[in-house]
Tab-separated table of C-alpha atoms in Angstrom:
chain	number	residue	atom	x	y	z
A	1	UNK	CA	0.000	0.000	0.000
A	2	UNK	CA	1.448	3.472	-0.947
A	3	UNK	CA	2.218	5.796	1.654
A	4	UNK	CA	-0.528	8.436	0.638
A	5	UNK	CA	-3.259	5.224	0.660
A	6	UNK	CA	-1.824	4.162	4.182
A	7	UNK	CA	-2.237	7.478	5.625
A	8	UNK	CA	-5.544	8.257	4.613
A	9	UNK	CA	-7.152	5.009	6.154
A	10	UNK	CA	-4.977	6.357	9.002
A	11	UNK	CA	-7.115	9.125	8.823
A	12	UNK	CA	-10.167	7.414	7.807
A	13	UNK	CA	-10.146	5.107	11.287
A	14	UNK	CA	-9.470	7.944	13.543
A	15	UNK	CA	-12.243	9.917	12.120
A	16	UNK	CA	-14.331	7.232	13.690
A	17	UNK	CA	-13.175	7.374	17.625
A	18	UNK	CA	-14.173	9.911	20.028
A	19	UNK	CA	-10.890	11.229	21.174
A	20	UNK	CA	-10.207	14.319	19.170
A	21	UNK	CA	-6.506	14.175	17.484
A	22	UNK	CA	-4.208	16.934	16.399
A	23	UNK	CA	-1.070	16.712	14.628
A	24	UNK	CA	1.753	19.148	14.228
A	25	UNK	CA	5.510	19.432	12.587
A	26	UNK	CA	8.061	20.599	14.448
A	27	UNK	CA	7.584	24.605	13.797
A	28	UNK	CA	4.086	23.769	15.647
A	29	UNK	CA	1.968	24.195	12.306
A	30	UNK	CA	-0.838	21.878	12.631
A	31	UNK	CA	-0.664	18.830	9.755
A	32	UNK	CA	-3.775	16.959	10.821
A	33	UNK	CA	-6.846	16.865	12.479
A	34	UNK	CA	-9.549	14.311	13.077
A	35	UNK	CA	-13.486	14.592	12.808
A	36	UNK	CA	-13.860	15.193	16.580
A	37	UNK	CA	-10.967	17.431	16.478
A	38	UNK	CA	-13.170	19.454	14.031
A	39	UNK	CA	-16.638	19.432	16.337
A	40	UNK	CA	-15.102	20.817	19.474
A	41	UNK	CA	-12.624	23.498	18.314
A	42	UNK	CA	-14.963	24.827	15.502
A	43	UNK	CA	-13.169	24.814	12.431
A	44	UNK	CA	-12.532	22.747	9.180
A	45	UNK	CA	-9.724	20.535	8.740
A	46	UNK	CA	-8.795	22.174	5.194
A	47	UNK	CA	-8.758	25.573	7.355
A	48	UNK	CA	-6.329	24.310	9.909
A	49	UNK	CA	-3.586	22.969	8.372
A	50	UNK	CA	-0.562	25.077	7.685
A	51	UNK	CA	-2.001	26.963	10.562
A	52	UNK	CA	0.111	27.962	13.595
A	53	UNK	CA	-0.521	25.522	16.763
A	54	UNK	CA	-1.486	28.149	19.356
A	55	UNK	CA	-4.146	29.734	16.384
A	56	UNK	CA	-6.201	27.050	16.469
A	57	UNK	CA	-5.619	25.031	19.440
A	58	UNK	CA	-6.368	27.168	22.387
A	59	UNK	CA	-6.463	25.208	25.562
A	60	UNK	CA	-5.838	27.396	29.415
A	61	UNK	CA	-5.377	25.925	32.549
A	62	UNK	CA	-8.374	26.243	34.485
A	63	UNK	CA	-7.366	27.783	37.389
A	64	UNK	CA	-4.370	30.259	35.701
A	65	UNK	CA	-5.838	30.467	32.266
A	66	UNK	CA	-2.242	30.620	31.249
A	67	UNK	CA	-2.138	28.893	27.671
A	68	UNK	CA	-0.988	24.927	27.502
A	69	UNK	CA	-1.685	23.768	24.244
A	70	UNK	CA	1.494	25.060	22.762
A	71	UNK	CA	3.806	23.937	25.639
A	72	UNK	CA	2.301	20.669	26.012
A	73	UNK	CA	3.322	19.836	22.125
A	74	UNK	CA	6.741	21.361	22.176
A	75	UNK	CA	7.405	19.607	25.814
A	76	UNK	CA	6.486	15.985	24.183
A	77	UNK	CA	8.713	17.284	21.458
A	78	UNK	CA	11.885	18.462	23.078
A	79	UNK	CA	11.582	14.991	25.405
A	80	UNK	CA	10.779	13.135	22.926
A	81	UNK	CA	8.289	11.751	25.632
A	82	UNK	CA	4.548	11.136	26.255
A	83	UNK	CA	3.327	14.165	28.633
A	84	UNK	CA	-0.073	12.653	30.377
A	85	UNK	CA	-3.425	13.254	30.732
A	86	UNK	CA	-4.605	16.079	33.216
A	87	UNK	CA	-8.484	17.312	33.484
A	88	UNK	CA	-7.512	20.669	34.917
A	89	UNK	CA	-7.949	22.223	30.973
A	90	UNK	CA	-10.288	24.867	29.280
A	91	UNK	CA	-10.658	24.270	25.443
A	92	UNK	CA	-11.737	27.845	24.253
A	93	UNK	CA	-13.442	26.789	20.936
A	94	UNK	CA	-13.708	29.500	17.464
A	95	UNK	CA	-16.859	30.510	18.772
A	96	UNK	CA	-15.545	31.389	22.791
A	97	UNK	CA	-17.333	28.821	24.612
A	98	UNK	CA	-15.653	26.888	26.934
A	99	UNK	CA	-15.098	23.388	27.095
A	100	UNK	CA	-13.163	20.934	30.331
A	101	UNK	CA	-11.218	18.612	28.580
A	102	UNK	CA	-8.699	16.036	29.637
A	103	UNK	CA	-5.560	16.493	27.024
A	104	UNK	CA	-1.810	14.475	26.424
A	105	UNK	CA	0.797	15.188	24.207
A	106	UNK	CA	3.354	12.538	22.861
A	107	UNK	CA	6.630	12.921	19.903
A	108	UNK	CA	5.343	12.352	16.504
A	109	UNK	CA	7.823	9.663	14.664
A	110	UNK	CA	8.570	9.020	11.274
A	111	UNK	CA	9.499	5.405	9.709
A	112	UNK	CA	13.142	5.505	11.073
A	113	UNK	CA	12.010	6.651	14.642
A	114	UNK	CA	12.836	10.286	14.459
A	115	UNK	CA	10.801	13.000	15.910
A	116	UNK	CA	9.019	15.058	13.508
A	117	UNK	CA	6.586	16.868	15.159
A	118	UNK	CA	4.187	16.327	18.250
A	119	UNK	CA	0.288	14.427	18.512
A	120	UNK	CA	-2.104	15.943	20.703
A	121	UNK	CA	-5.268	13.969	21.988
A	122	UNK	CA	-7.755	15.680	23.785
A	123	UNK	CA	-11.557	15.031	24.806
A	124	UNK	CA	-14.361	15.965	26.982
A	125	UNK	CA	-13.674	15.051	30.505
A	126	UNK	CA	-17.172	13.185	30.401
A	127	UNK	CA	-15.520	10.860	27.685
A	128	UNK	CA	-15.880	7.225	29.114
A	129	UNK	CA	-13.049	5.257	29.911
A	130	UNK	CA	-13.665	2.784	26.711
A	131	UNK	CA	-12.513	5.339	24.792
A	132	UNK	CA	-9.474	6.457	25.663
A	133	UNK	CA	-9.278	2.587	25.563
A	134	UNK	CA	-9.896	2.120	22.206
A	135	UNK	CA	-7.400	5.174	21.495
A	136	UNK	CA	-4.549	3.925	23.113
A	137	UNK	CA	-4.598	0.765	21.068
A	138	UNK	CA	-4.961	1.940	17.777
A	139	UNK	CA	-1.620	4.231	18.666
A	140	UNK	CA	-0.427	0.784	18.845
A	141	UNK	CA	-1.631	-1.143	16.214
A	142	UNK	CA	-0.771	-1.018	12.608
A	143	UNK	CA	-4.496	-0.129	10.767
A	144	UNK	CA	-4.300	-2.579	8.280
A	145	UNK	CA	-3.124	-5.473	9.480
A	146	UNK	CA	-3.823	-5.120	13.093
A	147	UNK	CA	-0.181	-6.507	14.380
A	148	UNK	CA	1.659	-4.010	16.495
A	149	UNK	CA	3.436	-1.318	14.875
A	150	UNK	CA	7.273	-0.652	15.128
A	151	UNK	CA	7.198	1.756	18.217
A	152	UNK	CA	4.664	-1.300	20.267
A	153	UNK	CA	7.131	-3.788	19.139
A	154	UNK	CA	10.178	-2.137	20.869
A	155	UNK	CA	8.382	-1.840	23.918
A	156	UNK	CA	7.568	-5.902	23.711
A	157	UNK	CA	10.980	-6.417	22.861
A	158	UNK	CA	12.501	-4.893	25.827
A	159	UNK	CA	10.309	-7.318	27.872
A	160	UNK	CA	11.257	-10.566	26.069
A	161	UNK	CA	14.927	-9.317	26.863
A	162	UNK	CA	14.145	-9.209	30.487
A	163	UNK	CA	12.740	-12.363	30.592
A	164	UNK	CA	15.590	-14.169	28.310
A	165	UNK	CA	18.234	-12.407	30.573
A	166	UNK	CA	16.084	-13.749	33.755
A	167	UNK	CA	15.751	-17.049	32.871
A	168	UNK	CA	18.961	-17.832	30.712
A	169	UNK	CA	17.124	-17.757	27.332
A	170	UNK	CA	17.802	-16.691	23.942
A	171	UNK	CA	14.831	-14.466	21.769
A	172	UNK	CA	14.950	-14.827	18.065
A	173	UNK	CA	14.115	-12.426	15.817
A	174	UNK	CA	12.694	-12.899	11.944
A	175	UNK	CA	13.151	-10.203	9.896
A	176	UNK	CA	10.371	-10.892	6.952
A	177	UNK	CA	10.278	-9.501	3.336
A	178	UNK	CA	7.929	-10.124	0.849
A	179	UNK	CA	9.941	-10.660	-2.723
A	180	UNK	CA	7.324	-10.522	-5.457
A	181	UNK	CA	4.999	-7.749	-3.742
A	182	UNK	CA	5.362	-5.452	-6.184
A	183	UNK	CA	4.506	-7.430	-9.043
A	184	UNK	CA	1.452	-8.267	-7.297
A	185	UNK	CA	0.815	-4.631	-6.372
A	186	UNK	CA	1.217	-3.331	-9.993
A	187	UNK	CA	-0.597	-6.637	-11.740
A	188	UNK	CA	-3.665	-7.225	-9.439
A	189	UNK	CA	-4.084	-3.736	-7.782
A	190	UNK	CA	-3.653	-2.314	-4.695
A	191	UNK	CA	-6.613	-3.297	-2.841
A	192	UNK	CA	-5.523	-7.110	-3.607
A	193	UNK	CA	-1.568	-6.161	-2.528
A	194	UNK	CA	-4.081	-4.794	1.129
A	195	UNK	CA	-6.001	-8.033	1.105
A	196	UNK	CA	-2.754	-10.109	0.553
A	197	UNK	CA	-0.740	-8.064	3.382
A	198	UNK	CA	-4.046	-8.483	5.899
A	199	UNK	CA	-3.887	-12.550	5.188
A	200	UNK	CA	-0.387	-12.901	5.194
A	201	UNK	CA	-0.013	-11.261	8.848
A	202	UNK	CA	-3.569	-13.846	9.924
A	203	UNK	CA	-0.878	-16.434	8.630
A	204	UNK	CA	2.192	-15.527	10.289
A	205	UNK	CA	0.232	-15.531	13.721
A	206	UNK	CA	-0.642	-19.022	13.079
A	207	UNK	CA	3.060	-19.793	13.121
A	208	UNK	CA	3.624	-18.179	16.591
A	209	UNK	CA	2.894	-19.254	19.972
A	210	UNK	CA	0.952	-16.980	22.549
A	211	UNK	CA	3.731	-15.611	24.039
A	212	UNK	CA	5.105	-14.702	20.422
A	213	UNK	CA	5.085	-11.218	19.046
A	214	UNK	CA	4.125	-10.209	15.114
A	215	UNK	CA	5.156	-6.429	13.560
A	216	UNK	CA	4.244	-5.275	10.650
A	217	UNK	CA	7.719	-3.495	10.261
A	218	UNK	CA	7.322	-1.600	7.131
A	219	UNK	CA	4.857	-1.667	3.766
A	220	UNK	CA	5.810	-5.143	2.930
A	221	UNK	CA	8.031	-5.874	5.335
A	222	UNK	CA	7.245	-7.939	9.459
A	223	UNK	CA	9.108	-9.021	12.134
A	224	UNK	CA	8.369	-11.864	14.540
A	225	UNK	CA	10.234	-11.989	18.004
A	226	UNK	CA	9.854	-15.714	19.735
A	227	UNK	CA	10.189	-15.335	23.103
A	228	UNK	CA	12.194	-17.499	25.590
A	229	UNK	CA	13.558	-19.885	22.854
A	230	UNK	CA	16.470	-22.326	23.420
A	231	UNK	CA	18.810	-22.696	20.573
A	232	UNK	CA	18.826	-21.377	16.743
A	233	UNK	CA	17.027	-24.160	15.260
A	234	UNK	CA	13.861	-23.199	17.097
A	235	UNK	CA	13.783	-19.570	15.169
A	236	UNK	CA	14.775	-21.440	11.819
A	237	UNK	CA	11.861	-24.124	12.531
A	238	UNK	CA	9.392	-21.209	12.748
A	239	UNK	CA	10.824	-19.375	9.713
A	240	UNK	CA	9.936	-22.519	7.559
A	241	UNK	CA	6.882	-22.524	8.514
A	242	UNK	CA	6.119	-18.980	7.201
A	243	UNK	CA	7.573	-19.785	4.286
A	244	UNK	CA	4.860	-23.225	3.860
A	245	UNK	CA	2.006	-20.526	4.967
A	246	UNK	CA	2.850	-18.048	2.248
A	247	UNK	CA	3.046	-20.111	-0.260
A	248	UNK	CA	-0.168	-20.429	-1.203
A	249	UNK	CA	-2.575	-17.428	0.094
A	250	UNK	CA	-6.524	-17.455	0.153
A	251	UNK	CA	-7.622	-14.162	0.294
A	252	UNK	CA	-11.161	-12.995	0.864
A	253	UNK	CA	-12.315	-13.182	-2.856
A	254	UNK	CA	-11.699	-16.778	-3.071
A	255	UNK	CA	-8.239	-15.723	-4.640
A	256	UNK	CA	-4.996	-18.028	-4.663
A	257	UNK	CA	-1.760	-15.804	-4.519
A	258	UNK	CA	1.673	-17.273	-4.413
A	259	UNK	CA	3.669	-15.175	-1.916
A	260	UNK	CA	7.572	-15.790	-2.140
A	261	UNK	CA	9.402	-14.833	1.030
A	262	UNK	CA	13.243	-14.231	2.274
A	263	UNK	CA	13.733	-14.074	5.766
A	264	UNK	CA	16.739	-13.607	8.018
A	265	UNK	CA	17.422	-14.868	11.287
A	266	UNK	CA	19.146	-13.244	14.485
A	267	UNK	CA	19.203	-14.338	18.219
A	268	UNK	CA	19.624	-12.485	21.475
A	269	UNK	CA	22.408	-12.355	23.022
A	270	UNK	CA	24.484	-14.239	20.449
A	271	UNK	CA	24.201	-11.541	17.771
A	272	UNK	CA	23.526	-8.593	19.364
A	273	UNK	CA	21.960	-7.275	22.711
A	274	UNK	CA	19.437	-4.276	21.111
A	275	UNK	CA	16.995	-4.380	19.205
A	276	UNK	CA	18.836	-2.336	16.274
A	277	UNK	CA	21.627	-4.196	16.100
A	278	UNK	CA	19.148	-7.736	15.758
A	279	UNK	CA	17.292	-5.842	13.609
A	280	UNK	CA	20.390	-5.060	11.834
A	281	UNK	CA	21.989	-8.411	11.544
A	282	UNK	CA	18.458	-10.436	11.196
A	283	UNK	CA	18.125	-7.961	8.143
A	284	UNK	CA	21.621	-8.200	6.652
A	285	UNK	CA	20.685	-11.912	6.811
A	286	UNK	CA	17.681	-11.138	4.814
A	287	UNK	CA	19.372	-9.407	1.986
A	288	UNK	CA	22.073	-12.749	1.999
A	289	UNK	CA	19.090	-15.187	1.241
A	290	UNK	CA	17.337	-12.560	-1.307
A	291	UNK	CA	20.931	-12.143	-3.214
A	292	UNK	CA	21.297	-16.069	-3.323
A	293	UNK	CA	18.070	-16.721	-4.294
A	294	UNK	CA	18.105	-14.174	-7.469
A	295	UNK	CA	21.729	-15.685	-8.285
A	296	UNK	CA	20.471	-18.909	-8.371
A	297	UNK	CA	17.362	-18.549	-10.571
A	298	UNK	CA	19.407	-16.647	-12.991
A	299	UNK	CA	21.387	-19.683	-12.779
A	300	UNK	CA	18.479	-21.776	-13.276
A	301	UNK	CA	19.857	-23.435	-9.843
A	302	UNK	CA	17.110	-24.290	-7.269
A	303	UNK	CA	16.942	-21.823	-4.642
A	304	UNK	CA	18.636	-22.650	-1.014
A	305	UNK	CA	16.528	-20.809	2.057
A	306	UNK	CA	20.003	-19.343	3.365
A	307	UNK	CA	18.510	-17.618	6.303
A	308	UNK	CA	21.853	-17.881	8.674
A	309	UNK	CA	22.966	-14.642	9.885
């Protein structure tokens, strides 16, 4: 899926929770705002982007009335942290009526992690608790697939490394890339290349255990981490069984697609001790098995699943 289709169903889902959402860049010009967004500050979305933070977004404290809005987006920016909720707030709306709203601020990230601007979410205080809920875990969820997204995945991570380092276990990490999804993306379309993605991740979580974790890393690209695993050939064992799953998808439509995949294989602590530098070597790995299996088909060789780091 292209990155312009991706981020309007972004857009698309969280037009349809209650929390209202606010996006800026890192001069503070608002990029984005949701449907709710829209109801409770009084203004179009086409009329507030490009517009300066503190223009549009004008939130007091209740008991100073001095202005928050602007500090809470360029504290979560500057910390590169999430600054939590408080109910002590005033939204003053584009029509002066006041509004007591609960509000948080966290570091807007691009692909490769970096802060690039700051994501406000704000509601009525007399928003239920299911909400805020529901908001939380699509901040954590990739929206097509429903597997965690990258910044999720870290945070699993970390706690599989605990555990391994607790109990004297290894974690493996797969680093997944899907070889012929462009072909299918340009052939059959790009809602198939969605449907494909959507039953390819159903797939991979029938490979895992419970304890497992799935990411949906990139546009056509996952990563499993197996948690408490013994030796090598445990990680390997589960990478062949992706690669039996994918070979032949059903999607909705009734539709048979072959998917061909290359994975690479790292394991904590042998090959690293962070996440980037598994990430790093499981992917490295990846590129080793996708270079051998090109050579040999030019070769008219059969291919060897090379998935080693």
């Amino acid at each position: 899926m292209s990155f312009i289709a991706e981020k309007k169903r972004t857009g698309e889902i969280l037009d349809c929770v209650g929390d209202a959402v606010l996006t800026t860049n890192l001069e503070l010009e608002v990029t984005y705002i949701n449907r709710t967004a829209e109801i409770l500050i009084g203004i179009k979305q086409d009329e507030a982007i490009g517009c300066p933070l503190q223009q549009i977004l004008r939130v007091v404290d209740a008991d100073t009335r001095q202005p928050r809005g602007e500090e809470l987006a360029r504290q979560a920016i500057k910390t590169n942290t999430l600054i939590p909720l408080e109910n002590n707030a005033l939204l003053i709306n584009q029509f002066g009526c006041e509004l007591s709203i609960e509000d948080s601020a966290a570091p807007l990230h691009d692909l490769d992690g970096t802060v690039i601007g700051a994501v406000i979410v704000f509601h009525d205080s007399c928003y239920s608790s299911e909400i805020r809920t529901k908001m939380a875990d699509l901040a954590r969820h990739d929206p097509l697939t429903g597997l965690f997204n990258r910044y999720a995945f870290d945070e699993r991570f970390q706690q599989s490394m605990e555990l391994a380092r607790r109990h004297k276990k290894r974690v493996g990490l797969l680093f997944i890339d899907l070889d012929n999804f462009k072909d299918i993306n340009d052939i059959l379309g790009h809602a198939t290349g969605d449907a494909l993605l959507k039953a390819l991740a159903s797939r991979i979580l029938n490979c895992l255990r419970s304890s497992d974790t799935a990411c949906r890393y990139g546009g056509d690209e996952f990563v499993i981490l197996l948690n408490e695993i013994e030796q090598l050939s445990d990680a390997l064992m589960v990478a062949k069984k992706a690669h039996a799953l994918a070979a032949k998808v059903l999607l909705p439509d009734g539709q048979q697609v072959a998917v061909h995949l290359s994975i690479g294989v790292s394991i904590y602590p042998d090959d690293g001790e962070t996440l980037e530098m598994l990430l790093q070597q499981a992917d490295m790995a990846m590129y080793r098995n996708k270079t051998l299996k090109k050579r040999n088909s030019q070769q008219g060789l059969p291919s060897r699943q090379a998935m080693l780091p």
